[in-house]
CSV table of C-alpha atoms in Angstrom, one decimal:
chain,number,residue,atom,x,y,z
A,134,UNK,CA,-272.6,-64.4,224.9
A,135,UNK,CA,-272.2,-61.3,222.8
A,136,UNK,CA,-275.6,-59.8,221.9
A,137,UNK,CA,-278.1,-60.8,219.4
A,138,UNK,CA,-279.8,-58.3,217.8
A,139,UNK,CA,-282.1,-58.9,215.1
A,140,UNK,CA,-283.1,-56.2,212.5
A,141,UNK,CA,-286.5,-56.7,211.6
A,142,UNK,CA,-290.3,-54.9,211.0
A,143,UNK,CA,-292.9,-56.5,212.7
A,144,UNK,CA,-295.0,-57.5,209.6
A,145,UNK,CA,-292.2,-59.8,208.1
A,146,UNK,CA,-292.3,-63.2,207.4
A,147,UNK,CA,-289.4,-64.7,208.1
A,148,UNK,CA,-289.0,-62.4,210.6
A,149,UNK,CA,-291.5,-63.8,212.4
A,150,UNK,CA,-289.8,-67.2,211.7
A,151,UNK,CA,-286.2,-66.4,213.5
A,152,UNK,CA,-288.6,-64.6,216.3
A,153,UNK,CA,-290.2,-68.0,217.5
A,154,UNK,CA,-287.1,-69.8,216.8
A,155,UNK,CA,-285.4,-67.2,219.7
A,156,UNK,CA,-288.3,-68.4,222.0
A,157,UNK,CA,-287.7,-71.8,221.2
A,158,UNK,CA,-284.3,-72.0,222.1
A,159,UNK,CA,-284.3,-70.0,225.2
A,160,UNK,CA,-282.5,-67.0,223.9
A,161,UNK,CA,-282.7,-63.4,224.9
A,162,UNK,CA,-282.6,-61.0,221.6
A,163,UNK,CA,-282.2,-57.5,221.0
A,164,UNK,CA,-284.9,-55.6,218.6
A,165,UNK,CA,-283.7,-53.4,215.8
A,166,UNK,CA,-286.6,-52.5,214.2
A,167,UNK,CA,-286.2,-51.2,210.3
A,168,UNK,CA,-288.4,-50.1,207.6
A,169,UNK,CA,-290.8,-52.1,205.6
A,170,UNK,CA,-288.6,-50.7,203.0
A,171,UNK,CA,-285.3,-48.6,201.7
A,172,UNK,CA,-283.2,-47.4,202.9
A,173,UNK,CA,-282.1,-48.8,206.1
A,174,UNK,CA,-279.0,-47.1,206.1
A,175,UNK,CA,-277.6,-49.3,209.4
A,176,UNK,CA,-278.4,-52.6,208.1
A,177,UNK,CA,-276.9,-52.0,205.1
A,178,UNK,CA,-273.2,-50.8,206.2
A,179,UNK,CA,-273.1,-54.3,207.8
A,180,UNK,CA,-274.1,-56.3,204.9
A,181,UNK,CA,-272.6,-53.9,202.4
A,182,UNK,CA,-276.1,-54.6,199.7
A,183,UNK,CA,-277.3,-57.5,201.1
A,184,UNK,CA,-281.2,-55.9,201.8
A,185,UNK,CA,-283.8,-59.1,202.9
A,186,UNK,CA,-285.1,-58.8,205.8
A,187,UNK,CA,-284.1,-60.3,209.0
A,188,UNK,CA,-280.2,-59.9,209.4
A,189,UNK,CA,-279.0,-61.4,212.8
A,190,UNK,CA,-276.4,-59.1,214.0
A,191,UNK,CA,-273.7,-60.6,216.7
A,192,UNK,CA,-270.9,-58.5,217.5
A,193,UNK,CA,-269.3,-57.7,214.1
A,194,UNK,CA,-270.4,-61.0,212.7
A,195,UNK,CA,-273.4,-60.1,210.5
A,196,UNK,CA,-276.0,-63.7,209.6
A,197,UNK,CA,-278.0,-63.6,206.4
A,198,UNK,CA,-281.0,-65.7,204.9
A,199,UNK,CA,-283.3,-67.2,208.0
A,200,UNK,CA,-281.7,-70.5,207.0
A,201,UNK,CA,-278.1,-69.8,208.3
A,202,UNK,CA,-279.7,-67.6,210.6
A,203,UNK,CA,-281.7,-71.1,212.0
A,204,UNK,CA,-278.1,-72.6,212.2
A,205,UNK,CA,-276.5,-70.2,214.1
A,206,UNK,CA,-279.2,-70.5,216.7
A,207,UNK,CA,-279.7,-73.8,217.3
A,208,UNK,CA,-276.1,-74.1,218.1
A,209,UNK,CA,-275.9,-71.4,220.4
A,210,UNK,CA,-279.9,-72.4,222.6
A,211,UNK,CA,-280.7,-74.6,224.7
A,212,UNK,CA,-282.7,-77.7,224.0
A,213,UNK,CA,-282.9,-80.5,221.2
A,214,UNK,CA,-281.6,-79.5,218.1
A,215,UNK,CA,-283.7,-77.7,215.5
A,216,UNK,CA,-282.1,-80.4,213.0
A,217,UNK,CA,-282.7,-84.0,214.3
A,218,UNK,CA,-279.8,-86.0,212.3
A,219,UNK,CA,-282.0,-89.4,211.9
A,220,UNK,CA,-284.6,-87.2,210.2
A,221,UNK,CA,-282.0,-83.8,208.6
A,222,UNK,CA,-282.8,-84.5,204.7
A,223,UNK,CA,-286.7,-84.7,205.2
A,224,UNK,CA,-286.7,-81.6,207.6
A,225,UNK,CA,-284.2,-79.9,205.1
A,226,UNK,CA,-286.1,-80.4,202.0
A,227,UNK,CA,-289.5,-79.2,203.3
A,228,UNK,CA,-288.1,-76.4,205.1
A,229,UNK,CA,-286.2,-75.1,201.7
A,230,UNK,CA,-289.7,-75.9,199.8
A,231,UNK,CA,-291.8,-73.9,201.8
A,232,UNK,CA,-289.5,-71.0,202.2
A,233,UNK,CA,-289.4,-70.6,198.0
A,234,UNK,CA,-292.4,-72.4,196.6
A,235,UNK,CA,-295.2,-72.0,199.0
A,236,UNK,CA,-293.7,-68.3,200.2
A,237,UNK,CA,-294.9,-67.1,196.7
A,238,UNK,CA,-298.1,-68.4,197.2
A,239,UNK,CA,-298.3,-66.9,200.8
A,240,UNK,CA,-297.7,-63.5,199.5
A,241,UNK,CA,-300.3,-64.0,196.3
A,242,UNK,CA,-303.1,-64.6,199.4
A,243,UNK,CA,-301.9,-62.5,202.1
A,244,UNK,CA,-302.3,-59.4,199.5
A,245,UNK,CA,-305.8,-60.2,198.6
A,246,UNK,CA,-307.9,-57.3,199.4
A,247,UNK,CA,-309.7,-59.8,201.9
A,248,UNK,CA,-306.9,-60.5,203.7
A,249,UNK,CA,-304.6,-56.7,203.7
A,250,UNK,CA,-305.9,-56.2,207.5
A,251,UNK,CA,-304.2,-53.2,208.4
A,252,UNK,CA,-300.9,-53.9,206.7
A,253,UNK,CA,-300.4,-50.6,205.3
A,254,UNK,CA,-301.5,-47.6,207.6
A,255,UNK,CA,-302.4,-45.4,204.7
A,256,UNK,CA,-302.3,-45.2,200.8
A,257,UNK,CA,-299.1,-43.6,200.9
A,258,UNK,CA,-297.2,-46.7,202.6
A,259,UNK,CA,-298.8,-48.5,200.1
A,260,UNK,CA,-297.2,-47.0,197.4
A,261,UNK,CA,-293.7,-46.5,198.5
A,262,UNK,CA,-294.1,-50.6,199.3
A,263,UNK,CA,-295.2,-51.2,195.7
A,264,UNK,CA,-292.2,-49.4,194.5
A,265,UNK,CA,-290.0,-50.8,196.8
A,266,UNK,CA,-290.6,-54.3,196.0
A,267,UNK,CA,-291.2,-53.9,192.3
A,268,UNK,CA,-287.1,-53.0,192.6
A,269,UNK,CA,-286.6,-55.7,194.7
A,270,UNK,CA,-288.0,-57.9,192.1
A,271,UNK,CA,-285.8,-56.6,189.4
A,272,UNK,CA,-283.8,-59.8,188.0
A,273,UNK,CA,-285.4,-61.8,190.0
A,274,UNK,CA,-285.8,-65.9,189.2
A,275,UNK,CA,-289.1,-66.7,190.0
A,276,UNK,CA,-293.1,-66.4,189.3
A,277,UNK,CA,-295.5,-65.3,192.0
A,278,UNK,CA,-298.4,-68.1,190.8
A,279,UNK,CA,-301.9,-66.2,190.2
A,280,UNK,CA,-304.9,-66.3,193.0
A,281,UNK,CA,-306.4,-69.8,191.8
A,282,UNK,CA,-303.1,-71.7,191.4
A,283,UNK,CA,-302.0,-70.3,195.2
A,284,UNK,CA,-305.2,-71.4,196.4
A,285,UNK,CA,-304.8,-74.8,195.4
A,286,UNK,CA,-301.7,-74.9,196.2
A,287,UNK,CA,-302.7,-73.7,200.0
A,288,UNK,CA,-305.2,-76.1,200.3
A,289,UNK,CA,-303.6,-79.4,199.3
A,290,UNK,CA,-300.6,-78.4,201.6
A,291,UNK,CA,-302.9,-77.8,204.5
A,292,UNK,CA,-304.6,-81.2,203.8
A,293,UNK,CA,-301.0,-83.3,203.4
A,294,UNK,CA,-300.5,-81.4,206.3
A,295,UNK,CA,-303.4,-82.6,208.5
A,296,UNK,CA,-302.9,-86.1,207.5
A,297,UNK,CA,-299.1,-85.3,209.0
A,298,UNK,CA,-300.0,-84.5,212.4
A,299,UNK,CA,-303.1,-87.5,212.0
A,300,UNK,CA,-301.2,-89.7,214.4
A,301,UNK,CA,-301.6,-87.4,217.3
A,302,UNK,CA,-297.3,-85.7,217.0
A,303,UNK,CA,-297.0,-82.6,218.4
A,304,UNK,CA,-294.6,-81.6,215.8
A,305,UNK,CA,-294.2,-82.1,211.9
A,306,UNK,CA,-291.9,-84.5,211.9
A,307,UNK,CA,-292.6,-86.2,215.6
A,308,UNK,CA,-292.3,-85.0,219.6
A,309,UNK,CA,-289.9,-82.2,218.6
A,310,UNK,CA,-290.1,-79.2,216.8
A,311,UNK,CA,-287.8,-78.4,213.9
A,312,UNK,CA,-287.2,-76.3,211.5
A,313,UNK,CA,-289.1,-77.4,209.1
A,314,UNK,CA,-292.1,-76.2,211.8
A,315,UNK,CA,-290.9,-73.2,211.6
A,316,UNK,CA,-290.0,-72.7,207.9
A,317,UNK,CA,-294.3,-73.8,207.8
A,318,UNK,CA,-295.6,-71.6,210.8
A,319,UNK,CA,-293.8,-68.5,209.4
A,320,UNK,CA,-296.0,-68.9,206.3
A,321,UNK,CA,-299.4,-69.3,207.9
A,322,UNK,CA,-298.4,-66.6,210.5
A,323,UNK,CA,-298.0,-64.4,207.3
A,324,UNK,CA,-301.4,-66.2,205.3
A,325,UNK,CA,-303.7,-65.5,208.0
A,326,UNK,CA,-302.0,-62.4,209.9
A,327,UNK,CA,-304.6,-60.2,208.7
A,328,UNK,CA,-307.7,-61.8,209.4
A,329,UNK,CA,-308.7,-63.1,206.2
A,330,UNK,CA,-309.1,-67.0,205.2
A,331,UNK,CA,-309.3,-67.8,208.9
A,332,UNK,CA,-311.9,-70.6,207.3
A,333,UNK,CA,-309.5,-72.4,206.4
A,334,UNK,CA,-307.1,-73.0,209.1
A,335,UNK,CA,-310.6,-73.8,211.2
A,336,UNK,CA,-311.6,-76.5,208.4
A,337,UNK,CA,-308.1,-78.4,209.6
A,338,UNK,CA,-308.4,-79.0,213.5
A,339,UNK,CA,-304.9,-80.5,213.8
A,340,UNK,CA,-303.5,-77.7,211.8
A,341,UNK,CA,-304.9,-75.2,214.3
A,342,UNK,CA,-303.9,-76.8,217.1
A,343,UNK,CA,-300.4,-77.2,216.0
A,344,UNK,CA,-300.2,-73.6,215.2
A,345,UNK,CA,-301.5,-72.5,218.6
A,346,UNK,CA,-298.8,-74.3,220.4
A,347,UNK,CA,-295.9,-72.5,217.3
A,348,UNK,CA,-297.4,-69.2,218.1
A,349,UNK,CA,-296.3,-69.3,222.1
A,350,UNK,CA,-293.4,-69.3,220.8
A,351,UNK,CA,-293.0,-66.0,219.1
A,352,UNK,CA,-294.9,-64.1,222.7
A,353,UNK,CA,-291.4,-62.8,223.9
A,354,UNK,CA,-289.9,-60.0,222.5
A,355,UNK,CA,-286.7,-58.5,222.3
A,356,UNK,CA,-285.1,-55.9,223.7
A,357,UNK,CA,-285.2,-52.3,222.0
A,358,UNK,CA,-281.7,-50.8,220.4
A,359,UNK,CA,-281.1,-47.9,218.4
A,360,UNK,CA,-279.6,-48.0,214.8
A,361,UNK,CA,-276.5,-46.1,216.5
A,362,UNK,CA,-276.0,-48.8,219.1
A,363,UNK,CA,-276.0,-51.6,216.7
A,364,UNK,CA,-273.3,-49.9,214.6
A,365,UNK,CA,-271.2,-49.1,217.6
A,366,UNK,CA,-271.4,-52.4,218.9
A,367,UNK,CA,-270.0,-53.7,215.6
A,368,UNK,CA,-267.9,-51.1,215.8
A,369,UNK,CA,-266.2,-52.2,219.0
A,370,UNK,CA,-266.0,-55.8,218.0
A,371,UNK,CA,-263.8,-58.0,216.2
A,372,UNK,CA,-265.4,-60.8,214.0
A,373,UNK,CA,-264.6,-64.1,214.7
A,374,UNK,CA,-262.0,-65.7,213.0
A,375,UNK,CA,-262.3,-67.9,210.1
A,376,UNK,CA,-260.7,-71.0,208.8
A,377,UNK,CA,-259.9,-69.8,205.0
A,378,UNK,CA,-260.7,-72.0,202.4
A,379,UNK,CA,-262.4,-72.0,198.9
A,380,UNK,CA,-263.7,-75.0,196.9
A,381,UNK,CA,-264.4,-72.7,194.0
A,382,UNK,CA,-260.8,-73.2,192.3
A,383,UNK,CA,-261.3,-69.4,190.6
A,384,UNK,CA,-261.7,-67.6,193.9
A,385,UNK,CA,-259.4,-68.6,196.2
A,386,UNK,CA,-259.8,-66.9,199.7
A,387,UNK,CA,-258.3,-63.3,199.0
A,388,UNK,CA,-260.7,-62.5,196.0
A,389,UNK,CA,-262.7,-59.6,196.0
A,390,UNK,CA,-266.1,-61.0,195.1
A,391,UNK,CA,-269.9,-60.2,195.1
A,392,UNK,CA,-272.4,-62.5,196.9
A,393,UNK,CA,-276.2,-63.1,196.1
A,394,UNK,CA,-279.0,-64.5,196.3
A,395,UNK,CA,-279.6,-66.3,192.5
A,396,UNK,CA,-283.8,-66.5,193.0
A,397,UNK,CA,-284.6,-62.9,194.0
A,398,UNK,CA,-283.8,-59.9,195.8
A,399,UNK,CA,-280.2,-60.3,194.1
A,400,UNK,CA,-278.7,-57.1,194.7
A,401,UNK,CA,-275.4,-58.0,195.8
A,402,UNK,CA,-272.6,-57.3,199.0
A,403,UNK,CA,-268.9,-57.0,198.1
A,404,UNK,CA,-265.7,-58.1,200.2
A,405,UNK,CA,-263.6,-59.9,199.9
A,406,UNK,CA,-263.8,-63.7,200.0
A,407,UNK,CA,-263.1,-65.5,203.2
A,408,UNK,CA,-264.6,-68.7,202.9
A,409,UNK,CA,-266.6,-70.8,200.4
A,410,UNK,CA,-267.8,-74.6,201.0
A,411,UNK,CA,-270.7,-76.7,200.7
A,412,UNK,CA,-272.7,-75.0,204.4
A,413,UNK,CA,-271.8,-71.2,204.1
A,414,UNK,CA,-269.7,-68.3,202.2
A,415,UNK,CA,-268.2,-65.6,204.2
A,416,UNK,CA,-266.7,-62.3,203.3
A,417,UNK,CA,-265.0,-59.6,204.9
A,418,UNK,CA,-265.8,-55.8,204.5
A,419,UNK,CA,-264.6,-52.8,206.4
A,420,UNK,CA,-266.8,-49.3,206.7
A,421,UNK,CA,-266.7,-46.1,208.8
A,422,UNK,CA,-269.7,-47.2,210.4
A,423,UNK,CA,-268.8,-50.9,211.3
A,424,UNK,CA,-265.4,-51.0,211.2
A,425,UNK,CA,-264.5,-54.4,209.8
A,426,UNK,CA,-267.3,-57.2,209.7
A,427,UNK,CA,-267.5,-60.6,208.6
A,428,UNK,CA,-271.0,-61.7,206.5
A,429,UNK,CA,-272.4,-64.9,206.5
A,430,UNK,CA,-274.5,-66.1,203.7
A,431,UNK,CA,-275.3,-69.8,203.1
A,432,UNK,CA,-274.2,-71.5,200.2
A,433,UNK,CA,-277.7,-72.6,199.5
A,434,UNK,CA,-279.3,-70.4,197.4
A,435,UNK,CA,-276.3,-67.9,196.9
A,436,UNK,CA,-273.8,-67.3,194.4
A,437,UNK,CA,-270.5,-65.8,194.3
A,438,UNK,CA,-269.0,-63.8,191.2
A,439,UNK,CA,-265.9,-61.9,190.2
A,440,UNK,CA,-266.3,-58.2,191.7
């Protein structure tokens, strides 16, 4: 199998998330590490504007969004899927909930001066983060809830939560892990990653224990490889082929459109439109440094518009 290389910074969230689901699966990965914020120069040839953070790079097929990202790996791992069928809408829903509702609670706590840790290595990171991300804010379609609201919000989720796992299941929803364990252990990894409100996750013994047994699975790391390499490798490759169709009647496959996401971090990639249904939209762009590349967004969460 073609590598996969992941670009990534250690403190990210949902970084973190795609990291354990690597382990999970059985997967070997290879570890292109980017800055906490612009420009990353590399990751942004391949996804022509697209700029959260992880992007799953295989060959010249570029993955965005940790949800398509979740897809693409359970298909390709070993082991049950990440997506039992008997229980897919449950798992689904609270693995889209926690990656938008309680993930703006998790960054209200994690930046409480109680919980920083060493985040930022000095006062100057700390700025050119501030600025970054007020940017990356710009247009965005959501509210980041104030200390008190996030705080309740934490702790009636960790106490539905212990009352989940009451029956002695290993997992959220039974003997298996999902995604939905994964969308929820991302967000605690992030809550408690600097130290702070470890109170909390001790006041829920089932909780704890639960994330013990996630964190094993984020313990093996990838591979190292350069910027360069990852370009060249696109470079070399041809992206898979795709099955053109539209069920947007006003782009047909052909049309040169922008893709993004419509809650934040909007700032769009451009190509031209390969695919658009109901799981994913794909688009095709060609650069000096990639040669051509097809991105892969999923349709939930992301909209397409006229370039």
């Amino acid at each position: 199998m073609t590598d996969l290389i992941l670009h990534h910074y250690p403190e990210s969230p949902f970084s973190e998330k795609v990291r354990a689901i690597f382990g999970a699966k059985g997967l070997a990965w290879r570890s292109l590490q980017v800055s906490m914020v612009m420009p990353r120069p590399a990751t942004i040839a391949l996804t022509g504007g697209y700029r959260r953070i992880p992007v799953l790079q295989v060959g010249a097929d570029v993955y965005c969004d940790t949800a398509l990202i979740a897809e693409y790996l359970d298909s390709k791992g070993s082991g049950p899927s990440l997506f039992p069928a008997s229980q897919l809408l449950a798992v689904q829903t609270l693995a889209r909930w926690v990656d938008t509702e309680l993930f703006w609670a998790a960054v209200t706590l994690r930046f409480l001066p109680e919980n920083m840790g060493n985040f930022f290595a000095d006062p100057a990171t700390a700025q050119a983060f501030a600025e970054d991300r007020a940017n990356f804010a710009q247009g965005a379609q959501v509210r980041r809830p104030a200390v008190d609201e996030a705080k309740a919000r934490y702790a009636r989720f960790l106490a539905e939560m212990e009352a989940q796992l009451g029956d002695g299941r290993a997992c959220l929803f039974g003997a298996g892990v999902s995604v939905a364990d994964f969308a929820v252990y991302h967000m605690l990894w992030f809550i408690h990653a600097g130290g702070g409100m470890a109170d909390w996750l001790a006041a829920h013994t089932r909780v704890s224990g639960w994330m013990d047994r996630m964190r094993k699975f984020g313990e093996h790391p990838g591979e190292a490889i350069t910027a360069d390499d990852a370009l060249a490798t696109a470079h070399a490759a041809d992206p898979l082929p795709v099955e053109q169709a539209s069920d947007i009647p006003a782009f047909p496959p052909g049309t040169e459109v922008n893709v993004a996401p419509v809650d934040y971090g909007v700032m769009p990639s451009h190509g031209t439109l390969l695919r658009c249904d109901t799981q994913a939209i794909v688009i095709r762009r060609e650069h000096a440094l990639t040669g051509i590349v097809h991105v892969h967004f999923p349709r939930h969460g992301f909209g397409v518009t006229r370039y």
